[in-house]
Amino acid sequence: MSAFALPQLTELERILDAGKSHLQIEVACEVELPAGRLPVYAIAMGNPAPEVPAIGFFGGVHGLERIGAEVVIAYLQSLVMRLQWDNTLHRQLESLRIVFMPLVNPGGIALGTRANPNGVDLMRNAPVEAAAKVPYLMGGQRISARLPWYRGLAGQEMEIENRAVCRVVERELLSRTFSIAVDCHSGFGARDRLWFPYAYTPAPIAHLPEVHALKEIFLQAHNHHRYIFEPQSHQYLTHGDLWDHLYRRSGEQAGRVFLPLTLEMGSWIWVKKNPRQLFSRHGIFNPLIEHRHQRVLRRHVPLLDFFSRAACGNQLWRPDGEQRQRHMEQALQHWYPRAPV
Ligand SMILES: [Zn+2]
């Protein structure tokens, strides 16, 4: 047990205890705070064989965005509970590896800050320089850890939490021919968004046809959905995005497909419905009213399950040959109408 009474950590440890016979549980690193240490858990289930596809779920990267961690924990809990009776889930796990890092930045959650305890924004901290102008401060800055969106010192290795994420992603996801990552955040805009790389450049990624095909099967299965699928660069460019970094790492091995997605739960709607939230630092990033909190969890947990199924069945929807070309053309038209082909 950890030294802190961090509710999300207590909840996570309770679920890990309930599911331990089916889970591989690792403390990927420990974060030091004056009051004690906090573990960063990495949890895996399913078939560890390198031939099977994998999916990873990440939450709590920004300490203020607790709802992201809670969505990931809620999904983990539902899987652990279903393992007791759901034989279709057991069958799925024979051909899928699933990993979870629900609380990547427990120090930030404990302190109520976006950044980690060193003041570093983990989503600005990777060794990636933006290819074009980024928004002032928000795109990542090296002026001061006291200002938001601090990248850390130039030339230093990444923060301990990011190094832990990279190790787990490289071992569990990039080692396979197909994998997806879903990193759950909140706080941007009034709509729920699914972002894919890049954040550092307006240029398209090499696996645009695969993202487009994934979007297509998602729309087919969820025609009442409310998510906007788009490259992060449509909203703003940043330095140091961790998923840009890991996506580029994945490209070092030919024939591997790694699709990192960021779920940005649109929180301005929660504020609009309850303007008093504006006066609470947590309120801007998290639904404060219990029924709204429940609704957010209910809405997004099925989304995470959809991505698990999509990873598992990737050979049935991943385009090749002419189909891939068709997806490429449609994707460029849809997302990059002005890009040179
Ligand atoms: Zn965030």
Short mmCIF file of C-alpha atoms and ligand atoms in Angstrom, two decimals, residues 61-62 65 114 121 123 183-187 262-264 285, ligand 1:
data_model
loop_
_atom_site.label_atom_id
_atom_site.label_comp_id
_atom_site.label_asym_id
_atom_site.label_seq_id
_atom_site.Cartn_x
_atom_site.Cartn_y
_atom_site.Cartn_z
CA VAL A 61 -0.88 12.10 -17.25
CA HIS A 62 -2.10 15.56 -16.25
CA GLU A 65 -7.60 15.81 -15.23
CA ARG A 114 -1.29 19.49 -14.29
CA ASP A 121 4.25 18.94 -18.18
CA MET A 123 3.00 16.04 -22.60
CA ASP A 183 -4.47 8.16 -23.47
CA CYS A 184 -7.41 9.73 -21.61
CA HIS A 185 -7.44 13.49 -20.93
CA SER A 186 -10.00 16.21 -20.29
CA GLY A 187 -10.17 19.94 -20.57
CA THR A 262 -5.64 10.74 -27.20
CA LEU A 263 -9.17 10.95 -25.87
CA GLU A 264 -9.85 14.59 -24.95
CA PHE A 285 -11.25 19.56 -15.83
ZN ZN B 1 -4.35 16.57 -20.56
#
